[in-house]
Coordinates of C-alpha atoms and ligand atoms in Angstrom, one line a residue:
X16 CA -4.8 3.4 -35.9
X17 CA -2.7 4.2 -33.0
X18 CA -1.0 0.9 -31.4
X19 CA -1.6 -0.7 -28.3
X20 CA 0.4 1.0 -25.4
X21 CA 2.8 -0.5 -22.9
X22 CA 4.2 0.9 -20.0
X23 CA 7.0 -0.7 -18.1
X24 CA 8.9 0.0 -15.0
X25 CA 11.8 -0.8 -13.5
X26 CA 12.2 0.2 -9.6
X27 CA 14.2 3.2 -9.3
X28 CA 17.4 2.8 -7.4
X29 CA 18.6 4.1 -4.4
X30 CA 21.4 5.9 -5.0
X31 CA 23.4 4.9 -1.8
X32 CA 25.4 2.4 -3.5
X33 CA 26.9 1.6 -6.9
X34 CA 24.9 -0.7 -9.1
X35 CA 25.4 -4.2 -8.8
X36 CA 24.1 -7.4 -10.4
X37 CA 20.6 -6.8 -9.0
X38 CA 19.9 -3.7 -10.4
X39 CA 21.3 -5.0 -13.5
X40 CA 18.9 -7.9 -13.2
X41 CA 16.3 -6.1 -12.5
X42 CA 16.3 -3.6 -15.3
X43 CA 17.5 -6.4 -17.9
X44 CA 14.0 -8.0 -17.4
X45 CA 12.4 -5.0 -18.1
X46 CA 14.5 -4.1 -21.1
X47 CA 14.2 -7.4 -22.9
X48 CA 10.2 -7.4 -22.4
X49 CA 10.4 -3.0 -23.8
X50 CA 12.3 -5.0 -26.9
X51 CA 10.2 -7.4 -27.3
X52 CA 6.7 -5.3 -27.3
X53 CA 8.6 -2.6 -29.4
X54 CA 9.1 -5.4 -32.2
X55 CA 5.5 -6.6 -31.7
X56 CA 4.0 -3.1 -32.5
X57 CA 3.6 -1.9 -29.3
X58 CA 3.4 2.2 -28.3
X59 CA 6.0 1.2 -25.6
X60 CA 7.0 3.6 -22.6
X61 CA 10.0 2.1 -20.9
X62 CA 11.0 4.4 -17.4
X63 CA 13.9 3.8 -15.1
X64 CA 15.3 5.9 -12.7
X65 CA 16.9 6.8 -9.3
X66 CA 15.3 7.0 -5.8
X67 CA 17.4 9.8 -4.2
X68 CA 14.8 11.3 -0.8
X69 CA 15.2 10.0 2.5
X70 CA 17.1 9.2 5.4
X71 CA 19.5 6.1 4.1
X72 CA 20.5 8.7 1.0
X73 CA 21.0 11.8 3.7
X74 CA 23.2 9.4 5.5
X75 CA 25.4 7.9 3.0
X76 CA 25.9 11.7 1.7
X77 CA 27.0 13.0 4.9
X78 CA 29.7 9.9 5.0
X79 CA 30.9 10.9 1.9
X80 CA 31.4 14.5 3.0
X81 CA 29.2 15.8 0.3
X82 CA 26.2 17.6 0.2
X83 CA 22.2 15.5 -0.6
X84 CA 22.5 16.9 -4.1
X85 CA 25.6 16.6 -5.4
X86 CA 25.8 13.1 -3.9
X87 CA 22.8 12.1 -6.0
X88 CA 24.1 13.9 -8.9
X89 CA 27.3 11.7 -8.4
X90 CA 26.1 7.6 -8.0
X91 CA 22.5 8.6 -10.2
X92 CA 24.9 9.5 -12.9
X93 CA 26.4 5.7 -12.4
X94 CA 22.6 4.1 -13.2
X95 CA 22.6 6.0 -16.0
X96 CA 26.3 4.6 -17.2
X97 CA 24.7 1.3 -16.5
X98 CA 22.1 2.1 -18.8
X99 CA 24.7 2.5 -21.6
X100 CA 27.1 -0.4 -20.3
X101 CA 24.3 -2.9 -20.5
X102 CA 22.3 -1.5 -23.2
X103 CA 19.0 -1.1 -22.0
X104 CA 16.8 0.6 -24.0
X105 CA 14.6 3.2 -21.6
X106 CA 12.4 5.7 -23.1
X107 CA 13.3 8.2 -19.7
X108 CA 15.6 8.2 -16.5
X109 CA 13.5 10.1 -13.9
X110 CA 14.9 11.1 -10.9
X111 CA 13.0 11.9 -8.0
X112 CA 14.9 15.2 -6.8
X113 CA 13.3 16.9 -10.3
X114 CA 10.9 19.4 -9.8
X115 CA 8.2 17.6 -11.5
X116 CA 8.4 15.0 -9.1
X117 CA 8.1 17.4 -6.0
X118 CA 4.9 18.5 -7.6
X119 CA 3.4 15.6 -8.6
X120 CA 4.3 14.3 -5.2
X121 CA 2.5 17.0 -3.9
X122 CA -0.6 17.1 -6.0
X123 CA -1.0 13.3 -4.7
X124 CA -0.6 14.2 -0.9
X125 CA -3.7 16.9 -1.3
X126 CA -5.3 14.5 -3.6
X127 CA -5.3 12.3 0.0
X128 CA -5.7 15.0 2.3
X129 CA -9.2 15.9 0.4
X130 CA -10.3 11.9 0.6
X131 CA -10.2 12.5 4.5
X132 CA -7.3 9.1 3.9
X133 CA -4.4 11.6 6.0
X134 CA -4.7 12.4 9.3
X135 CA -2.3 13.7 11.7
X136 CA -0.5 11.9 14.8
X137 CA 2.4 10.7 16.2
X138 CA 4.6 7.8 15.5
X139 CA 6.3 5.7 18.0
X140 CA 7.5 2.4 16.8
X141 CA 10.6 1.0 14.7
X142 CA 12.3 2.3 11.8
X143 CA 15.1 0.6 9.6
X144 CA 16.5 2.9 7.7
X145 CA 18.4 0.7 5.4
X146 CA 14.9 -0.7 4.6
X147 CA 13.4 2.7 4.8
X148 CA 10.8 0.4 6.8
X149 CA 8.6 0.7 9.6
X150 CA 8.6 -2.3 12.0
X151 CA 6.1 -3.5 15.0
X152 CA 8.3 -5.0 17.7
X153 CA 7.2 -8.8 17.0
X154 CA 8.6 -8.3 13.3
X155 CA 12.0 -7.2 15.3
X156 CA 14.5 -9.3 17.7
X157 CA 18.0 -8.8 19.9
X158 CA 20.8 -10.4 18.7
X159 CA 23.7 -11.3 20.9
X160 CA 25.4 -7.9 20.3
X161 CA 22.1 -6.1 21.7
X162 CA 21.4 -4.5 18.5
X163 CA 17.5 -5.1 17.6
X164 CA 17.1 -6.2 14.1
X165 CA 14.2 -7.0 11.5
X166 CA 13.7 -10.6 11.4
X167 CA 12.9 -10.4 7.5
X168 CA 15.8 -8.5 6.4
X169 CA 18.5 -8.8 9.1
X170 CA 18.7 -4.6 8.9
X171 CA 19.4 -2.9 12.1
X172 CA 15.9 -0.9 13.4
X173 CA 15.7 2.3 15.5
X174 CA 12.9 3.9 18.1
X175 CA 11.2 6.6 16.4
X176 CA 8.7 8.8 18.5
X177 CA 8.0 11.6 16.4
X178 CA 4.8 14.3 15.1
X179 CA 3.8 11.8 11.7
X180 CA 0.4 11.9 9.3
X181 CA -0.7 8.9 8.8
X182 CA -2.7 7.0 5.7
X183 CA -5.5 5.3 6.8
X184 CA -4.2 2.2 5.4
X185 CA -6.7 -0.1 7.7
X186 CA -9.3 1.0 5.6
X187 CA -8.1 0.0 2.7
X188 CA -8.0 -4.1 3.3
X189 CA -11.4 -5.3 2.0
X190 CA -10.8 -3.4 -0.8
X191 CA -7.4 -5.0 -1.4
X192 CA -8.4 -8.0 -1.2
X193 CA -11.7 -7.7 -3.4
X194 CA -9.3 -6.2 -5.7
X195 CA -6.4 -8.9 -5.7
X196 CA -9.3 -11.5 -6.1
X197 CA -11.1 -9.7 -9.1
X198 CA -7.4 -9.4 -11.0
X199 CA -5.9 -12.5 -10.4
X200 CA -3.1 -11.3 -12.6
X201 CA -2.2 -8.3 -10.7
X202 CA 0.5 -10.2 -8.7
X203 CA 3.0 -12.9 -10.4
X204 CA 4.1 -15.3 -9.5
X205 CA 1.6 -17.2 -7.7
X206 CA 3.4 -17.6 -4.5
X207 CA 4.1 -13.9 -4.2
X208 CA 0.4 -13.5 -4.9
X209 CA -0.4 -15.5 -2.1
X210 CA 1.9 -14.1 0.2
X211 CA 0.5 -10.6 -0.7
X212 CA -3.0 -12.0 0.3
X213 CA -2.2 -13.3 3.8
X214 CA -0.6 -10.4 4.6
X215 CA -3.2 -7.8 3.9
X216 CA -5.8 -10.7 5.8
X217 CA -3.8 -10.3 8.5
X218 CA -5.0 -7.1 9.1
X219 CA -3.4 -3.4 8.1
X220 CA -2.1 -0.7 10.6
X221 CA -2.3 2.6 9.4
X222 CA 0.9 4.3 7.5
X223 CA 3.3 6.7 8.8
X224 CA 4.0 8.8 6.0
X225 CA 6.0 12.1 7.3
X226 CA 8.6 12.3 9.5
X227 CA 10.2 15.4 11.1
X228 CA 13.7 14.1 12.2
X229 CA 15.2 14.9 9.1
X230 CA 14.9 16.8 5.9
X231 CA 16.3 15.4 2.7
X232 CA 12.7 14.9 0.5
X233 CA 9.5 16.4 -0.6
X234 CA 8.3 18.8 2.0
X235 CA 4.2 17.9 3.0
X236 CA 2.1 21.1 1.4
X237 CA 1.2 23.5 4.1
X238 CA 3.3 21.9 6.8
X239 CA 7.0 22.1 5.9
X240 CA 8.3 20.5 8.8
X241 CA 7.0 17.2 7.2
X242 CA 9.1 15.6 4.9
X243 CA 6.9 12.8 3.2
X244 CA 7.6 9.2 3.6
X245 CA 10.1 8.0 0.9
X246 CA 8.5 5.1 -0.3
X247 CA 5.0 7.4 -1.2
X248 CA 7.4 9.8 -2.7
X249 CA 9.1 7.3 -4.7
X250 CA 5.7 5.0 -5.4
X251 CA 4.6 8.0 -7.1
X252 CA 7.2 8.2 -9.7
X253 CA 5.4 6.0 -12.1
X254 CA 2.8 8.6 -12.6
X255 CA 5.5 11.7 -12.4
X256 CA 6.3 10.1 -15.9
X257 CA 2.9 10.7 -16.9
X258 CA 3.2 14.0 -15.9
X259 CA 0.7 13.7 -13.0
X260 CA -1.1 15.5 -12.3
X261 CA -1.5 17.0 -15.6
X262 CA -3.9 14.2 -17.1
X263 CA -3.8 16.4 -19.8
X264 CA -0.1 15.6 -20.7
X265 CA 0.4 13.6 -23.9
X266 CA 2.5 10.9 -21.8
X267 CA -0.7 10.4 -19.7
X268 CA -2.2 7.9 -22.2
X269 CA 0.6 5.3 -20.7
X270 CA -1.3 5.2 -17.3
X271 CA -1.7 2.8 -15.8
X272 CA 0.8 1.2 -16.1
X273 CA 1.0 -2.6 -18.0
X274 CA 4.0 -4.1 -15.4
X275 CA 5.7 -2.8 -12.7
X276 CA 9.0 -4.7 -12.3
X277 CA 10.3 -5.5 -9.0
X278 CA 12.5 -7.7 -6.5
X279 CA 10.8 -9.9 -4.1
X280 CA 12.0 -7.9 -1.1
X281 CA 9.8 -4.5 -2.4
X282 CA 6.7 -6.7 -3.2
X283 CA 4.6 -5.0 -0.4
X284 CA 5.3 -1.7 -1.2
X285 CA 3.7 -2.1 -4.8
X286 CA 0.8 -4.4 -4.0
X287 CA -0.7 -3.3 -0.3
X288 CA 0.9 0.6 -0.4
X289 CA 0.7 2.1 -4.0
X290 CA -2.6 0.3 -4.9
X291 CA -4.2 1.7 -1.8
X292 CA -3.0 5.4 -2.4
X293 CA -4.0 4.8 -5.5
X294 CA -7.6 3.8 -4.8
X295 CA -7.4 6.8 -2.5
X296 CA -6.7 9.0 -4.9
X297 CA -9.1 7.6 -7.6
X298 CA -6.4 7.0 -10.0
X299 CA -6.3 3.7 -12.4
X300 CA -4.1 0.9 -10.9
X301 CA -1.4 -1.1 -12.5
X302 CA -2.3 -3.9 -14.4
X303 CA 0.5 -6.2 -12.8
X304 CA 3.4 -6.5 -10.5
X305 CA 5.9 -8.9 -10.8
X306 CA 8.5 -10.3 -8.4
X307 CA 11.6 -11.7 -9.4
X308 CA 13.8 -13.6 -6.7
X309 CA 17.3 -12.8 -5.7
X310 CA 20.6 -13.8 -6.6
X311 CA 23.5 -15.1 -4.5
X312 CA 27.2 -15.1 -5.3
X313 CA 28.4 -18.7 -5.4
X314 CA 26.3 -19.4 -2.2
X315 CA 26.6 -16.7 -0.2
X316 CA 24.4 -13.9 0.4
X317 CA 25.5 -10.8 -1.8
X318 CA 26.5 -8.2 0.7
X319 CA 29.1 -5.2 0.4
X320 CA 30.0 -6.4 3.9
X321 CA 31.7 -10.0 2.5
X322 CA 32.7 -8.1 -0.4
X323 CA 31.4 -10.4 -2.7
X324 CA 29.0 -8.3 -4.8
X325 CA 29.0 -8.5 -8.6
X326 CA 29.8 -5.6 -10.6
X327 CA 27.9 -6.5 -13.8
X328 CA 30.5 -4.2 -16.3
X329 CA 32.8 -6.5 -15.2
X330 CA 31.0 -9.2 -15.9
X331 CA 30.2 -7.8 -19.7
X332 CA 33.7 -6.8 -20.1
X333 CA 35.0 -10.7 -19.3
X334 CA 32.6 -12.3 -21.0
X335 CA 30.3 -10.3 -23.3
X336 CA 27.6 -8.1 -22.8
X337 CA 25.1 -10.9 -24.7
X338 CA 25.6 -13.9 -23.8
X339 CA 25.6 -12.3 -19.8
X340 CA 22.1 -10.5 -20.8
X341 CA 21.4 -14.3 -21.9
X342 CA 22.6 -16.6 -19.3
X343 CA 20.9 -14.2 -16.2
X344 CA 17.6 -14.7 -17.8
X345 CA 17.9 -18.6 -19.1
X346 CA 20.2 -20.0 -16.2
X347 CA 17.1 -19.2 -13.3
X348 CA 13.2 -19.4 -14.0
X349 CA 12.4 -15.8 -13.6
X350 CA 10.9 -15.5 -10.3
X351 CA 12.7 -18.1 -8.7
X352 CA 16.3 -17.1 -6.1
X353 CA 19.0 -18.1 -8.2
X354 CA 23.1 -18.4 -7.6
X355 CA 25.2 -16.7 -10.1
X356 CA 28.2 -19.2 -11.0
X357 CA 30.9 -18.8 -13.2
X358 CA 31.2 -22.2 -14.6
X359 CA 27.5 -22.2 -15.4
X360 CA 27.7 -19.1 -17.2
X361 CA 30.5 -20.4 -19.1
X362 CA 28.5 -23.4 -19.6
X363 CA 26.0 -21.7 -21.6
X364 CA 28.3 -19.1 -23.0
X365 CA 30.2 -22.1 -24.7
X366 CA 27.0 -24.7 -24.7
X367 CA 24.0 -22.7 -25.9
X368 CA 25.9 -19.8 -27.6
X369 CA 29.1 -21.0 -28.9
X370 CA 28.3 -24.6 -29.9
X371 CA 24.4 -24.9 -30.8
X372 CA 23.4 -21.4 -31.7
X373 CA 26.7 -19.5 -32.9
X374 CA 28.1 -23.1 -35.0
X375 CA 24.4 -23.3 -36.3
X376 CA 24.7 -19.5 -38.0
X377 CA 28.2 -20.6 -38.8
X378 CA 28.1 -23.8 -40.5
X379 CA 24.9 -22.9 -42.3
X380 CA 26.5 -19.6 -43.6
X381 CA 30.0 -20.7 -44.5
X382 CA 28.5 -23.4 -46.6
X383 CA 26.2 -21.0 -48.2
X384 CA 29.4 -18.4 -48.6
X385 CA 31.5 -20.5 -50.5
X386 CA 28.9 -23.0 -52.1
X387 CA 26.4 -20.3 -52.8
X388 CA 28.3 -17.4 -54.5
X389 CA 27.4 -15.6 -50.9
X390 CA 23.9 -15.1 -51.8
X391 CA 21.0 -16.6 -50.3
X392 CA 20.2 -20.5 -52.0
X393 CA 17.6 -21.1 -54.8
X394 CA 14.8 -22.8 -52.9
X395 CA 12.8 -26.0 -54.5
X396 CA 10.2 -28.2 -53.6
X397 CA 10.1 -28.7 -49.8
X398 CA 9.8 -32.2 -48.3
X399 CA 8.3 -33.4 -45.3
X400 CA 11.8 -32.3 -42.8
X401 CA 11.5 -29.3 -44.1
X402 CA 8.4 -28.2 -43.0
X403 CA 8.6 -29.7 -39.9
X404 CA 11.3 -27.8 -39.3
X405 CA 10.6 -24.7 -40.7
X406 CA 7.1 -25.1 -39.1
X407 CA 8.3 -25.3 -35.6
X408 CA 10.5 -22.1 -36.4
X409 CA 7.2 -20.4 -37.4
X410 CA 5.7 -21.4 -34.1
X411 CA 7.9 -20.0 -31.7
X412 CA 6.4 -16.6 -32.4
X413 CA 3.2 -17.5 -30.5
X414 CA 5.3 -19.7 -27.8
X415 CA 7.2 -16.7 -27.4
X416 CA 4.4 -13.8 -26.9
X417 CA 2.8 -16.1 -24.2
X418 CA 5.6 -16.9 -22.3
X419 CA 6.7 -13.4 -22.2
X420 CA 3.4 -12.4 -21.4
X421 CA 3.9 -14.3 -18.2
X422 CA 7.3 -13.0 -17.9
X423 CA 8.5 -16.4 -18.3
X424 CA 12.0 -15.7 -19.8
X425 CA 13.3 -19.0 -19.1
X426 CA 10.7 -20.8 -21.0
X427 CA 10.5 -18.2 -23.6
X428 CA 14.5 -18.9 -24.5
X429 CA 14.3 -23.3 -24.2
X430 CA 11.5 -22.8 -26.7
X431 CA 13.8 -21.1 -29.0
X432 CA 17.2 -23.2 -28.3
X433 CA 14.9 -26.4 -28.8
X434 CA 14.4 -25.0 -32.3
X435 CA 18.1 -24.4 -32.7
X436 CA 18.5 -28.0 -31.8
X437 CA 16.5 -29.1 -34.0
X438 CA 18.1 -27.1 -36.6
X439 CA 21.4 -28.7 -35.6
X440 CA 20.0 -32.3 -36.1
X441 CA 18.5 -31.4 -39.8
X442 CA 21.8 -30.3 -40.8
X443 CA 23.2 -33.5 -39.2
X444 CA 20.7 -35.4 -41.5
X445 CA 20.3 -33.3 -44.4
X446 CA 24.4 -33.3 -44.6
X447 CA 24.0 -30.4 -47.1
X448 CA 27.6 -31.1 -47.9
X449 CA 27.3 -34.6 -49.3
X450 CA 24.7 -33.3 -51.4
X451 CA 26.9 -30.9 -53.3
X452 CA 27.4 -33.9 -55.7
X453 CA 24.8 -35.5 -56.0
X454 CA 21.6 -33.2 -55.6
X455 CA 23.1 -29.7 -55.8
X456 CA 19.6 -28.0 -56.3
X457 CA 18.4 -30.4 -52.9
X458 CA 21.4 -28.9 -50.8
X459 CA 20.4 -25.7 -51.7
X460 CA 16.8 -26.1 -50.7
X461 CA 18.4 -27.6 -48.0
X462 CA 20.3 -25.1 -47.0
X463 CA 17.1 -22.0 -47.5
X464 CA 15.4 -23.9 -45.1
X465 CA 18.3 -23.6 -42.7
X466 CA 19.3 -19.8 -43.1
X467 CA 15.1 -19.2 -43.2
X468 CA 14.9 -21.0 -39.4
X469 CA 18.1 -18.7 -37.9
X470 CA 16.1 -15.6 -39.7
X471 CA 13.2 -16.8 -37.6
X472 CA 14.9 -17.8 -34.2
X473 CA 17.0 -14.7 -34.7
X474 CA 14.2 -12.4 -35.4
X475 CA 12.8 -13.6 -31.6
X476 CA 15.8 -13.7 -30.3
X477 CA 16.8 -10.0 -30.6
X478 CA 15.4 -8.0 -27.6
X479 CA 17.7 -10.4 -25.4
X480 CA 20.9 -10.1 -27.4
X481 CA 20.3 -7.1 -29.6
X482 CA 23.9 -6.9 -30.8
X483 CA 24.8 -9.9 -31.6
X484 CA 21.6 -10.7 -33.4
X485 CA 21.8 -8.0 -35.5
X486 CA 24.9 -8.9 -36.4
X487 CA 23.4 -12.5 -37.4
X488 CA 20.4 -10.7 -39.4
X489 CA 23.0 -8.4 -41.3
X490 CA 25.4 -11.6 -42.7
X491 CA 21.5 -12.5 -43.6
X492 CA 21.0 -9.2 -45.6
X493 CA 17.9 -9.4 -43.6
X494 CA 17.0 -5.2 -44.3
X495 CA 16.7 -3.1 -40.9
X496 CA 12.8 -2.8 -41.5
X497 CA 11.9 -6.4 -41.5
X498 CA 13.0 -7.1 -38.3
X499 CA 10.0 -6.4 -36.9
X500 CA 7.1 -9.2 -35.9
X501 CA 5.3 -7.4 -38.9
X502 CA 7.9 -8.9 -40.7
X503 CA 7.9 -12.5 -38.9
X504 CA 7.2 -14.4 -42.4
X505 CA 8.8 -12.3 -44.6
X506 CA 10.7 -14.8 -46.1
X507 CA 14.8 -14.6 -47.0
X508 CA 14.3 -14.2 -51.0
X509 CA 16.8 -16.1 -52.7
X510 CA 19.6 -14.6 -54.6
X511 CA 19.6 -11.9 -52.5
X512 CA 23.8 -10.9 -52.2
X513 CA 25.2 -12.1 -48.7
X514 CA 28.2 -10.6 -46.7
X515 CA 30.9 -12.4 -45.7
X516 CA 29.6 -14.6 -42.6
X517 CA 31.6 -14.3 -39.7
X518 CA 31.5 -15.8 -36.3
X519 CA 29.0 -14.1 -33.4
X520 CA 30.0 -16.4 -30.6
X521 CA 33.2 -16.9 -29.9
X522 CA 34.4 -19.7 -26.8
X523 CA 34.9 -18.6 -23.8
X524 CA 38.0 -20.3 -23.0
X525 CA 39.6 -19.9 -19.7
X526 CA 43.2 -18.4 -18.8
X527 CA 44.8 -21.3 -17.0
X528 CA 45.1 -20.8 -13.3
X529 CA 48.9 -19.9 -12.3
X530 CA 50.2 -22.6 -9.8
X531 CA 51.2 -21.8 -6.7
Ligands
MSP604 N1 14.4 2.4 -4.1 C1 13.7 1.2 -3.9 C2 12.7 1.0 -5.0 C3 11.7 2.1 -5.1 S1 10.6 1.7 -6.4 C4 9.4 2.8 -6.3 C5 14.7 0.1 -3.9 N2 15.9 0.3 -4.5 S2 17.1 -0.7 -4.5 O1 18.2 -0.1 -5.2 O2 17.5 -1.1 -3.1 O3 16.7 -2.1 -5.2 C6 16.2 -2.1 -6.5 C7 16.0 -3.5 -7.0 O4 17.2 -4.2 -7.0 C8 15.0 -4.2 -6.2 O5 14.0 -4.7 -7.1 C9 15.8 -5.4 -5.6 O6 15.0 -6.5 -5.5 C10 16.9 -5.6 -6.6 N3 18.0 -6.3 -6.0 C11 18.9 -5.8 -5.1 N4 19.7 -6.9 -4.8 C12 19.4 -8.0 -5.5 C13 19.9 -9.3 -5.6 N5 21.0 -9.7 -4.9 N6 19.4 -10.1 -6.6 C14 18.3 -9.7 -7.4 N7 17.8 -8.5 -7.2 C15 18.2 -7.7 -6.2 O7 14.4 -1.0 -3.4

């Protein structure tokens, strides 16, 4: 029987700037859920990418002297190193100058064109080309330097009266909204749901999607002057993957797509646009979009401006690339705005990881290392503790699935670490070392039960700290092929030869501050 597909998506990035904590953040989310579904049996397709048309990437080559292409080339190559840095797991890295992309791009447009949903006008109205964003004046304001800005996004708009086709996107409302209200699950989280809803009951204009000033993008079939819009050009990179419009392609069984990842600030774009073409085109929709909320350094806004933007290989290199993949998706319920700290990321590098977690593998190991012979402990009759605790472990599997299933990270991680706590206060109790004496075959029950829970906990806790847990599931002897959920109660076998244990989370301890 062939398993269940899954097909996740992270935005692709604009390759205007290097990738900062954001992008990490983004992709991170999506990497952890791939993980996760991969180890529950899942077919899993897991895309990321770069967005390289338009007129904010035309720019930014011409400042740096270099020609569209080999600019891309250049800063998509740096998504890809933060593929590697982070270790994120994608199954592709498309790019949206390939020539698939231009036809797929293409097949879509004519797919429109013979709905009767593009039409041909002129546009005269505000653009923001750091937003690569249409405005109506009332969304725009002066400031005291005269410059007319978007009020949502502070980014500086121009007039823009040019020859543009247009998708009928007014037609399109009552369907959106009979569509949002028949999937309630297609937007998360609520709020964003919500705000989705008013927006399209506002009422929709219809969509400039060409312009003419410019030429750095996919040319509109059988009128070359047009460049399409970049956002329809890069909306339809989740179906380029799919190979689009080949239904035939064997990557086409992924469509649609199970979650399409994305920042707050692009929410519009995949809920009111890309549904809509969609519809238009009579292709499937996604089954969800989810918004996660944006961090702030310390504070302040992140801007290149202040200079304050996190580079997240820093980050890894200072203070490991786990426990950072850990602490951006416990610190902030996923969704939520969140400001990145140091001392709260040392706080649960040296808190959750270094004291509960990494002492609980530690002390439970060592003991078993030099009390054991190194192999895993004999296990007798189990008492009412032992279930209880071992019992909990068993349920976090369930906890786990669900909370993921909303993209609940947060929640999905506290369930675990309450385990670990747990774990922490049986050892306290048990005192497997006191037993040594007295009730050596107790303390070793004793300690099964222990090194069974951090198989379990472990076991769930991979796709967010894939190194360092299979670090923990090796000084286990836990083999690579049951460290799947098929594997979830395949229980350590006692006797089975250990390797020497060795510490997985070491303190962070800080370099004392010269004084000046
Ligand atoms: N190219 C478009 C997406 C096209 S998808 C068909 C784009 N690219 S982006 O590079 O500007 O942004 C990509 C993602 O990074 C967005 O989801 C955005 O929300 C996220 N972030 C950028 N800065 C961020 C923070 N400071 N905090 C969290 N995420 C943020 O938009």
């Amino acid at each position: 029987m062939s398993s269940r597909t899954y097909y996740i998506t992270t935005p692709i990035y604009y390759v205007n700037d290097v990738p900062h904590i954001g992008h990490a953040y983004t992709s991170l989310a999506c990497d952890v859920l791939a993980r996760f579904m991969r180890l529950d049996g899942r077919d899993v397709h897991f895309l990321t990418g770069t967005d390289e048309h338009g007129q904010k990437i035309e720019k930014a080559a011409a400042a740096a002297g270099m020609a569209p292409q080999a600019f891309t080339d250049k800063v998509s190559q740096s998504f890809r190193d933060l593929v590697v840095a982070m270790n994120y797991s994608p199954d592709n890295f498309i790019r949206t100058t390939e020539p698939r992309h231009y036809a797929a791009c293409q097949a879509l447009w004519e797919k429109l064109v013979a709905a009767g949903d593009i039409y041909l006008g002129k546009y005269a109205g505000w653009y923001s080309v750091r937003d690569e964003t249409y405005f109506v004046e009332g969304e725009t304001e002066v400031g005291p330097d005269n410059k007319r800005r978007a009020i949502s996004t502070g980014a500086e708009v121009e007039w823009v009266e040019e020859p543009s086709y247009f998708f009928k996107l007014s037609a399109w409302a009552d369907r959106l909204l009979t569509f949002y209200e028949k999937n309630p699950d297609f937007i998360g989280p609520e709020s964003r749901r919500n705000e989705v809803i008013s927006f399209v009951k506002g009422g929709l204009q219809d969509l400039s999607v060409s312009r003419t000033s410019f030429s750095w993008g996919v040319p509109v079939p059988g009128d070359s002057k047009h460049i399409m819009y970049v956002w329809l050009d890069a909306l339809t990179n989740y179906i380029t993957e799919c190979g689009y419009p080949d239904t035939n392609n064997p990557l086409w069984k992924y469509w649609p797509a199970d979650l399409h990842m994305v920042g707050k600030d692009i929410i519009r774009f995949h809920c009111v646009f890309w549904p809509a073409f969609l519809m238009a085109a009579g292709l499937a929709l996604p089954k969800r979009v989810f918004a996660h909320g944006w961090w702030t350094n310390e504070g302040q806004k992140i801007s290149k401006s202040l200079g304050n933007v996190i580079d997240p290989i820093e980050l890894a290199k200072t203070y490991g690339l786990d426990p950072v993949r850990y602490f951006l998706l416990r610190e902030v319920p996923f969704g939520n705005d969140g400001d990145f700290q140091r001392r709260a990321l040392i706080g649960r590098l040296n808190g959750d990881l270094a004291n509960a977690y990494g002492n609980l593998c530690q002390r439970v190991l060592s003991i078993v290392g030099k009390s054991c012979e190194g192999k895993v402990p004999a296990k007798g009759p189990l008492q009412a503790a032992d279930n209880a605790l071992l019992d909990r472990a068993h349920g976090l599997l369930a906890i786990v699935r669900m909370e993921l299933d909303e993209q609940a990270f947060h929640r999905a991680l506290a369930a675990i670490w309450e385990v670990i706590a747990d774990a922490n206060r049986y050892v306290d109790a048990q005192a497997p070392w006191a037993l040594a004496k007295t009730d050596p075959a107790r303390r070793d029950t004793v300690l099964w039960v222990l090194a069974e829970t951090i198989r379990r906990v472990t076991l769930l806790v991979q796709p967010f700290m894939p190194d360092s847990t299979a670090k923990i599931l090796d000084q286990l002897a836990v083999p690579t092929d049951s460290r799947t959920f098929a594997a979830f109660d395949r229980e350590l076998r006692p006797g089975t030869t250990l390797p020497k244990p060795q510490g997985v989370f070491p303190r962070f301890v800080e370099a004392a501050k010269a004084e000046n």
